[in-house]
Structure formats: structure tokens, C-alpha cells
mmCIF file with all atom_site columns, C-alpha atoms in Angstrom:
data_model
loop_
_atom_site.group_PDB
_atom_site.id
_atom_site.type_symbol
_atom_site.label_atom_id
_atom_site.label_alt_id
_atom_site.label_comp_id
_atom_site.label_asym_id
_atom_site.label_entity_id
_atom_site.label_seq_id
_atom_site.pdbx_PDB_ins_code
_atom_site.Cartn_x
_atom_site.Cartn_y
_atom_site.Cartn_z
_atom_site.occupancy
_atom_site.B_iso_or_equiv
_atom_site.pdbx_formal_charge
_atom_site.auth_seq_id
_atom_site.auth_comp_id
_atom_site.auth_asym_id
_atom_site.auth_atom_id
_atom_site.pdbx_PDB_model_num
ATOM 1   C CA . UNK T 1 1   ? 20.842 -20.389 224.977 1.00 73.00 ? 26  UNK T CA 1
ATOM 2   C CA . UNK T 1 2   ? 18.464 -20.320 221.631 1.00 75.00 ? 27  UNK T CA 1
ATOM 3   C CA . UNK T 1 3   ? 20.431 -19.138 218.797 1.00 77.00 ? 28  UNK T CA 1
ATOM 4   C CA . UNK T 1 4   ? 19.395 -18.262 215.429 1.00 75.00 ? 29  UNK T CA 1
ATOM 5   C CA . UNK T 1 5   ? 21.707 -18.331 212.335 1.00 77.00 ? 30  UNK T CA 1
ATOM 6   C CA . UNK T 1 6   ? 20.905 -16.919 208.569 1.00 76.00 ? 31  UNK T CA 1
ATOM 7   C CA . UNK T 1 7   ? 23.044 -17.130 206.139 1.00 73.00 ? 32  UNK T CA 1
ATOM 8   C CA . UNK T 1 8   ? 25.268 -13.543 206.132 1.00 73.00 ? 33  UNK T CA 1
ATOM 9   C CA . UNK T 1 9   ? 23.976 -12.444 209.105 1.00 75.00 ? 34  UNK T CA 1
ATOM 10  C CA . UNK T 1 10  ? 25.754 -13.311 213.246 1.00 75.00 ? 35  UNK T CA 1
ATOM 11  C CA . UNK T 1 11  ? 23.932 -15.096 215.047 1.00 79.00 ? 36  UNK T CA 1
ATOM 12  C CA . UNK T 1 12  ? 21.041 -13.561 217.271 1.00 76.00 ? 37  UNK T CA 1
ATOM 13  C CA . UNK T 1 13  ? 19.003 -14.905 220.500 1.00 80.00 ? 38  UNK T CA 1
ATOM 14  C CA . UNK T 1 14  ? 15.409 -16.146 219.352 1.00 82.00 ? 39  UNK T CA 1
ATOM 15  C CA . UNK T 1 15  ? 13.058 -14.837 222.636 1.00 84.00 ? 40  UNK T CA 1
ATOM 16  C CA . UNK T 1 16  ? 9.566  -15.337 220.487 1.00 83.00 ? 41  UNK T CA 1
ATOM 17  C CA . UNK T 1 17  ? 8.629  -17.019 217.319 1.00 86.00 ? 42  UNK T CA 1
ATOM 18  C CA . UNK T 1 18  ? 8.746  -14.093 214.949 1.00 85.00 ? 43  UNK T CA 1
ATOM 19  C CA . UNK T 1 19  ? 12.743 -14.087 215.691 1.00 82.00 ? 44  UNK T CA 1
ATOM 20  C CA . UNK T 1 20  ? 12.833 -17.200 213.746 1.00 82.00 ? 45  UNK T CA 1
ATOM 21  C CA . UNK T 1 21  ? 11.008 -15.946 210.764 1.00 83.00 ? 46  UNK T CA 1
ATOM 22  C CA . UNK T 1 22  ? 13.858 -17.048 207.839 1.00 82.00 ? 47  UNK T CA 1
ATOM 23  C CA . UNK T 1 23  ? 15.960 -18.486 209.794 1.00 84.00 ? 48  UNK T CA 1
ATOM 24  C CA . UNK T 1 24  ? 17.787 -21.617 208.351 1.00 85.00 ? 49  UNK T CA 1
ATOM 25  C CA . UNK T 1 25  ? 19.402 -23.208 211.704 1.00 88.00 ? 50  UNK T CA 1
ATOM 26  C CA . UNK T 1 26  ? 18.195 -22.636 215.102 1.00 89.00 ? 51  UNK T CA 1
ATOM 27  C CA . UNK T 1 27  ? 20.540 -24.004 217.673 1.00 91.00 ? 52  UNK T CA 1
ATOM 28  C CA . UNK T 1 28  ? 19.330 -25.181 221.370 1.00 92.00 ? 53  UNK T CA 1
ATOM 29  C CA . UNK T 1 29  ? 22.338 -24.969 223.600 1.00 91.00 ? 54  UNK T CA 1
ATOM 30  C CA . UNK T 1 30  ? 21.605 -26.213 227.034 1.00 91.00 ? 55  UNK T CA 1
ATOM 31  C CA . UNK T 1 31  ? 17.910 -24.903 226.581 1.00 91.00 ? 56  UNK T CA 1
ATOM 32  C CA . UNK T 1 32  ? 15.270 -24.085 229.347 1.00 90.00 ? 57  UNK T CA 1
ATOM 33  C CA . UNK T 1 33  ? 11.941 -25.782 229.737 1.00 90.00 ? 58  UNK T CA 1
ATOM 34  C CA . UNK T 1 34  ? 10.615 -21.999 227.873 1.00 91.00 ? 59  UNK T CA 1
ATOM 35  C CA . UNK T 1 35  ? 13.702 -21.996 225.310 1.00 90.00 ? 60  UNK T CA 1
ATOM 36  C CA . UNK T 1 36  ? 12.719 -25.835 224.977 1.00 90.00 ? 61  UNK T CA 1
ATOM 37  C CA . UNK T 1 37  ? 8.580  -25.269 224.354 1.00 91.00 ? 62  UNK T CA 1
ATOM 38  C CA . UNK T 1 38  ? 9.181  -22.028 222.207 1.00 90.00 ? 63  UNK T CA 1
ATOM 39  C CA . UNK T 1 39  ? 11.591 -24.078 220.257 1.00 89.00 ? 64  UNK T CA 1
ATOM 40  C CA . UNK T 1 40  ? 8.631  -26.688 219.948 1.00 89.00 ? 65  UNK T CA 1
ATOM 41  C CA . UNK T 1 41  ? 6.365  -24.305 218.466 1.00 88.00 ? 66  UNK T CA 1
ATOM 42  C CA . UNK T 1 42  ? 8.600  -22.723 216.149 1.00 85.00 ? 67  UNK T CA 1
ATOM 43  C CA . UNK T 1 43  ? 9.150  -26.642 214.776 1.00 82.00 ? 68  UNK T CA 1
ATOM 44  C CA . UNK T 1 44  ? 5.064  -27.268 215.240 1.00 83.00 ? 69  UNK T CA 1
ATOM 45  C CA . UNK T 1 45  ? 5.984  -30.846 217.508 1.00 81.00 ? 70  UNK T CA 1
ATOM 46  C CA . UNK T 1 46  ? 7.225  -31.112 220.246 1.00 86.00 ? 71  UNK T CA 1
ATOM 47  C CA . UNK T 1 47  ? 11.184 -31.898 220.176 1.00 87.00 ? 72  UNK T CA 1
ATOM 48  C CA . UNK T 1 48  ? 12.927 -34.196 222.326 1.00 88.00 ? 73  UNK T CA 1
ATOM 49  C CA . UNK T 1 49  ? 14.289 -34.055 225.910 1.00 86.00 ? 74  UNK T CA 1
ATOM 50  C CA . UNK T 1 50  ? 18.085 -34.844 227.165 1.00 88.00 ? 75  UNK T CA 1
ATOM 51  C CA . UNK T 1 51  ? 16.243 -37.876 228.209 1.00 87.00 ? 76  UNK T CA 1
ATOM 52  C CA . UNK T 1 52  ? 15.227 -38.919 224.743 1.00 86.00 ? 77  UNK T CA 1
ATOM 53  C CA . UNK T 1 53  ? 18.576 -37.690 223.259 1.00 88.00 ? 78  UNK T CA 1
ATOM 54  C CA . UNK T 1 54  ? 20.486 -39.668 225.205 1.00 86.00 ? 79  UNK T CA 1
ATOM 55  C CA . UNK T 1 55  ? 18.178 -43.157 224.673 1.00 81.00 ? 80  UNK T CA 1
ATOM 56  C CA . UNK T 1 56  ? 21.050 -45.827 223.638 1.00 75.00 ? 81  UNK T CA 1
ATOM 57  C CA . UNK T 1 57  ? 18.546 -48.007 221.878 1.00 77.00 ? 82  UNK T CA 1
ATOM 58  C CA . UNK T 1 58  ? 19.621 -47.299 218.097 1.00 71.00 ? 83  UNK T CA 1
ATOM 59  C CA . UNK T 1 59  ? 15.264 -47.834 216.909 1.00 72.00 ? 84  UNK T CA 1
ATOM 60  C CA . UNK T 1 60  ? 15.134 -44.815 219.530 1.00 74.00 ? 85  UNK T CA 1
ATOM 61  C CA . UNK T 1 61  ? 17.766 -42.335 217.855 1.00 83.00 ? 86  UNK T CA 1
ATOM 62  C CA . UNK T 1 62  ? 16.375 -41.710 214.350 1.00 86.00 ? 87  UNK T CA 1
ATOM 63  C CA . UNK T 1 63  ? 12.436 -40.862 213.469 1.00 87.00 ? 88  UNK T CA 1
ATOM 64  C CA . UNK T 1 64  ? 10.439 -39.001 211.251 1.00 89.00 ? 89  UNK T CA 1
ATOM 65  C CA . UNK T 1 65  ? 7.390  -37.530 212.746 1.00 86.00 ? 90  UNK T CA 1
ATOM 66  C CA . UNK T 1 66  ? 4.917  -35.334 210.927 1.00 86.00 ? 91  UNK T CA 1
ATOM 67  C CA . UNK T 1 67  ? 7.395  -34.626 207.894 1.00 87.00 ? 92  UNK T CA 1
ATOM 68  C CA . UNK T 1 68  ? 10.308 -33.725 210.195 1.00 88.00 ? 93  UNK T CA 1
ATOM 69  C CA . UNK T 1 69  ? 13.366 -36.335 210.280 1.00 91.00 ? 94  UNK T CA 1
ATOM 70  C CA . UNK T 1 70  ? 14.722 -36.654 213.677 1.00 91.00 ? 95  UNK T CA 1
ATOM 71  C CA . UNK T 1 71  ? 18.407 -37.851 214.409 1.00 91.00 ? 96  UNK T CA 1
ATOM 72  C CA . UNK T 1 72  ? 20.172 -38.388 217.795 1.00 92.00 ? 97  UNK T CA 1
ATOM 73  C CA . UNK T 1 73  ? 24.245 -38.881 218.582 1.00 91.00 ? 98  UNK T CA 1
ATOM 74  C CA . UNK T 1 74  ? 26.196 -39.066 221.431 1.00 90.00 ? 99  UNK T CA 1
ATOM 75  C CA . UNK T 1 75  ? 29.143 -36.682 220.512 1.00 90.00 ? 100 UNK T CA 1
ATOM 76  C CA . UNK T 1 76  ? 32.441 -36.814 222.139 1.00 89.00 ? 101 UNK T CA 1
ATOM 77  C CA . UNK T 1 77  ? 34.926 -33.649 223.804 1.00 87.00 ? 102 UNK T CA 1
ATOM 78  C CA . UNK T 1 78  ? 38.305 -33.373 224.637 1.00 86.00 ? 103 UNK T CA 1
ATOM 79  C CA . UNK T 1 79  ? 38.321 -31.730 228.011 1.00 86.00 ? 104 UNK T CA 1
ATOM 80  C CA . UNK T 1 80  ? 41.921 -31.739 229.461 1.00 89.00 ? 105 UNK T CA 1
ATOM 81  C CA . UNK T 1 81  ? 43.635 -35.500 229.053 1.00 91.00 ? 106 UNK T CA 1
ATOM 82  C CA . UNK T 1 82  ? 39.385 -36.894 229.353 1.00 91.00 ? 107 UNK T CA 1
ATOM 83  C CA . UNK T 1 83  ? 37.079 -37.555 227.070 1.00 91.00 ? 108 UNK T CA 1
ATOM 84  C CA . UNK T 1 84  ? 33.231 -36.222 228.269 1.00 89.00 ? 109 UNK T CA 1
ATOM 85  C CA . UNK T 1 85  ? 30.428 -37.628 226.080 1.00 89.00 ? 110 UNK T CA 1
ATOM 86  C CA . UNK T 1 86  ? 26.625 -35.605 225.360 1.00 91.00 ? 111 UNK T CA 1
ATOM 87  C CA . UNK T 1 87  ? 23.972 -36.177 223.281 1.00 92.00 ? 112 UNK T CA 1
ATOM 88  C CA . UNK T 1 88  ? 23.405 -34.054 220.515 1.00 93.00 ? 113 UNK T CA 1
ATOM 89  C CA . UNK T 1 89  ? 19.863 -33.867 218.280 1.00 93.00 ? 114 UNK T CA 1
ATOM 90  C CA . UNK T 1 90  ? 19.075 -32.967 214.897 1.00 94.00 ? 115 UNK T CA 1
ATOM 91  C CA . UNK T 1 91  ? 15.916 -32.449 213.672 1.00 92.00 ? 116 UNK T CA 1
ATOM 92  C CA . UNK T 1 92  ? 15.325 -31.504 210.003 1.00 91.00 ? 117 UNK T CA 1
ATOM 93  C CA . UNK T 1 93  ? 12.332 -29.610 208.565 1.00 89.00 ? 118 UNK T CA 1
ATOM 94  C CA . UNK T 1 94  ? 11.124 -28.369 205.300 1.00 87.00 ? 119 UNK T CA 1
ATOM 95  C CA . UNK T 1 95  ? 12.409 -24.818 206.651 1.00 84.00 ? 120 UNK T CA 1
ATOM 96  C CA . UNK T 1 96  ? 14.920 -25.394 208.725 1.00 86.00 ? 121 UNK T CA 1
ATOM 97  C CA . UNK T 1 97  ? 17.485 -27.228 210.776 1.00 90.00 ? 122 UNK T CA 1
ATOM 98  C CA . UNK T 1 98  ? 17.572 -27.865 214.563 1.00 91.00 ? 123 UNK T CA 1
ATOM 99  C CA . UNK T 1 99  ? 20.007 -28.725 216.768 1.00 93.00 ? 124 UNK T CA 1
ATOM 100 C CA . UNK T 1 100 ? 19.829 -29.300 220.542 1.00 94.00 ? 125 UNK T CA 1
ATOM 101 C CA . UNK T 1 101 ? 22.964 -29.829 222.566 1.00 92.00 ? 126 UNK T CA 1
ATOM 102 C CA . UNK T 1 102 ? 23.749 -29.709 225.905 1.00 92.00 ? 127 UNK T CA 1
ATOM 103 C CA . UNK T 1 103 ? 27.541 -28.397 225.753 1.00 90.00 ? 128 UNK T CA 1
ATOM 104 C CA . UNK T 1 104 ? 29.309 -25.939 223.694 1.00 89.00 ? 129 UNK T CA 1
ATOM 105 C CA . UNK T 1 105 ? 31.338 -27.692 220.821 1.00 85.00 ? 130 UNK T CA 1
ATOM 106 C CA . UNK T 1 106 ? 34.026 -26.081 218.490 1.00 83.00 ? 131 UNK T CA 1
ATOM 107 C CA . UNK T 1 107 ? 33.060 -27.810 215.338 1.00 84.00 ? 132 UNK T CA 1
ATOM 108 C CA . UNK T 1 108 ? 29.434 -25.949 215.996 1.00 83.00 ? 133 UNK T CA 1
ATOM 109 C CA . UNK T 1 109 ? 30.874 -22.766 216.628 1.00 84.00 ? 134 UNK T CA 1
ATOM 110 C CA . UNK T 1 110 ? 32.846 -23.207 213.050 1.00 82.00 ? 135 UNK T CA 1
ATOM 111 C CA . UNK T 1 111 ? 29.992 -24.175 211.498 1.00 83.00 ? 136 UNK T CA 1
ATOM 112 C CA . UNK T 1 112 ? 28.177 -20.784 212.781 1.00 82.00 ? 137 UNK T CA 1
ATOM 113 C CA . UNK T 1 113 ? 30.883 -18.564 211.691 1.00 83.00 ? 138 UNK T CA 1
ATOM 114 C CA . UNK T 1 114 ? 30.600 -20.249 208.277 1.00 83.00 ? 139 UNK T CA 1
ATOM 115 C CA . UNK T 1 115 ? 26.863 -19.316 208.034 1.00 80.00 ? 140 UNK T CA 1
ATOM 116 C CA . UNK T 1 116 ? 27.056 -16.208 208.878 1.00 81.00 ? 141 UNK T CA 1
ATOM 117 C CA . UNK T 1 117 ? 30.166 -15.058 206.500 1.00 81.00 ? 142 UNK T CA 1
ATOM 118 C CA . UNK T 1 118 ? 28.142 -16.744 203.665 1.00 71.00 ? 143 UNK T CA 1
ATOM 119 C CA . UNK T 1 119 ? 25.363 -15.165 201.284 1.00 67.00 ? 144 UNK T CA 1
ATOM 120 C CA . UNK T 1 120 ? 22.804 -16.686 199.939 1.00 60.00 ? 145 UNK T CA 1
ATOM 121 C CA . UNK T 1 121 ? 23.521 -17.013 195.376 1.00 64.00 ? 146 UNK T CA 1
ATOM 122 C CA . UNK T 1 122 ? 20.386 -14.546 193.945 1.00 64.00 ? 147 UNK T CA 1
ATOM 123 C CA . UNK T 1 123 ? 17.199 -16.536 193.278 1.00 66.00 ? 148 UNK T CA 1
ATOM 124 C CA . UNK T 1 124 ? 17.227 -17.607 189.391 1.00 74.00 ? 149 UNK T CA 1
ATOM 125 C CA . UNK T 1 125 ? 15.160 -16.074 187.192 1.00 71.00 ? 150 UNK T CA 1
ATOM 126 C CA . UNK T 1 126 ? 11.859 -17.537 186.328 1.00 75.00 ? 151 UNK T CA 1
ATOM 127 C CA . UNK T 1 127 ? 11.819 -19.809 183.368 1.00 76.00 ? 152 UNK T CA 1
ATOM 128 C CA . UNK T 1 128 ? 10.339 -18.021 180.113 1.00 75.00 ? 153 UNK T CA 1
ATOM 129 C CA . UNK T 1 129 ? 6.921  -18.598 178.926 1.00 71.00 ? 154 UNK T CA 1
ATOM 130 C CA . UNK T 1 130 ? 6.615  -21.910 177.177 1.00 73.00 ? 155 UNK T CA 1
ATOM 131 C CA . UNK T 1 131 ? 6.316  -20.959 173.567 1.00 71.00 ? 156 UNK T CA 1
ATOM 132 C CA . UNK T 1 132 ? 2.739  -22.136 171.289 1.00 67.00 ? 157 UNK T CA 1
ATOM 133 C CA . UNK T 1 133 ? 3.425  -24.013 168.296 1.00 65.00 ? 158 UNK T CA 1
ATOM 134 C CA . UNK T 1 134 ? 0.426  -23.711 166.034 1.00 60.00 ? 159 UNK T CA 1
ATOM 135 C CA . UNK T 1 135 ? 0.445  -27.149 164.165 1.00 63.00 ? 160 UNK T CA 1
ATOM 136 C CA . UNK T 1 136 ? 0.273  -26.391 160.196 1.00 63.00 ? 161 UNK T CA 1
ATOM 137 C CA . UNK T 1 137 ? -2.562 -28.308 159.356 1.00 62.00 ? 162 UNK T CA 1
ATOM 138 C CA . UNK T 1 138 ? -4.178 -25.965 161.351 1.00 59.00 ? 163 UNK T CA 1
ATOM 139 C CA . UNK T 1 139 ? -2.741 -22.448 159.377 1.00 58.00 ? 164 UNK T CA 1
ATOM 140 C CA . UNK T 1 140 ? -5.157 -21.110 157.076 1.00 59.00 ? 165 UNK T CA 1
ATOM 141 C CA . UNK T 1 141 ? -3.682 -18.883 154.695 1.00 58.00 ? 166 UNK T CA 1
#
């Protein structure tokens, strides 16, 4: 599943690049090899594999790579009495964040509701125009 989120809006399935256009948080749940490469493109590198996620080396779980930062965590579920562990990777971009899990988490699912019931403040208005201060040795009268 390839989920987009923007802030005020539900979530929507990404199936090509311009779905991702604005997009703050695009979330990789369980992805294909075509969810996983269209993913790659939409980040411009390619982003790591359940293999890489789930490296225990802790020089192997954090990166940055072309100006993206790159973060990976084993997270922890409740399932029944048992605890089930799964790696879980972040990757954070000048445009967006990235996340790439391999099963569904409440705290996620939270997190998506929150996006989508919240709007964005109005951009600020521009500063004014710098005002020019003619020095008065310079005023003729």
C-alpha cells in the first residue's frame, strides 16, 4: 500500500508521481518492488529494502545521502499476549517525509488522522519594502 497524506485532506493511494505533487508524508506499507521504485523516484534515490531496514548494526541504521537523512528502528506490536518486532524507516527530505513499514501500526494510523483533520496556518504576508533613508549631508535644500 503507498499512501499519501496532506495536511486537511484523507489520505489517497499514490499510483504515479504526479499523485505526490504537495504531499507532506508518503507512507510505504508493505510496498511492492513497483510501489517500492515509484517511491524511489518520487524521493530521487533509491530507498532502502526490508533487508537494509532491518540491518542491526547501529553505523547501518542512520545516513544522510544526497541531502536526505535516513533513519531505521525496529518497532515493537502487541499481538495477543506476544510481542512481534518490524523494522520501520524514515527518510526525511527537503519536501517531505517517508516512511516504509512492513505492518500496520496504530500510532501511524493516529498520526494520519491527525494530518488530515489539520490545515495548514495561511502563508504570512511578505515583509514590506525596506524603507531608503537619504543621509542629510546628502539633502540639498
Amino acid at each position: 500500500m503507498f499512501l499519501a497524506h496532506k495536511p486537511g485532506a484523507p489520505a489517497r493511494a499514490i499510483e504515479s508521481e504526479a499523485d505526490a505533487r504537495g504531499i507532506t508524508w508518503i507512507d510505504l506499507l508493505n510496498p511492492t518492488e513497483a510501489e517500492q521504485a515509484l517511491a524511489a523516484r518520487i524521493c530521487g534515490q533509491p530507498l532502502p529494502t526490508l533487508d537494509d531496514l532491518s540491518e542491526i548494526e547501529s553505523s547501518s541504521r542512520i545516513s544522510v545521502r544526497n541531502g536526505a537523512a535516513f533513519l531505521s528502528t525496529p518497532l515493537l506490536k502487541k499481538i495477543g499476549t506476544e510481542f512481534q518486532s518490524s523494522p520501520v524507516g524514515f527518510i526525511l527530505t527537503a519536501e517531505r517525509l517517508i516512511t516504509i513499514r512492513y505492518q500496520p501500526y496504530p500510532s501511524f494510523e493516529a498520526v494520519a488522522q491527525l494530518v488530515a483533520e489539520h490545515t495548514l496556518p495561511p502563508a504570512p504576508a511578505p515583509p514590506p519594502a525596506p524603507r531608503t533613508v537619504v543621509p542629510r549631508s546628502r539633502i540639498h535644500i
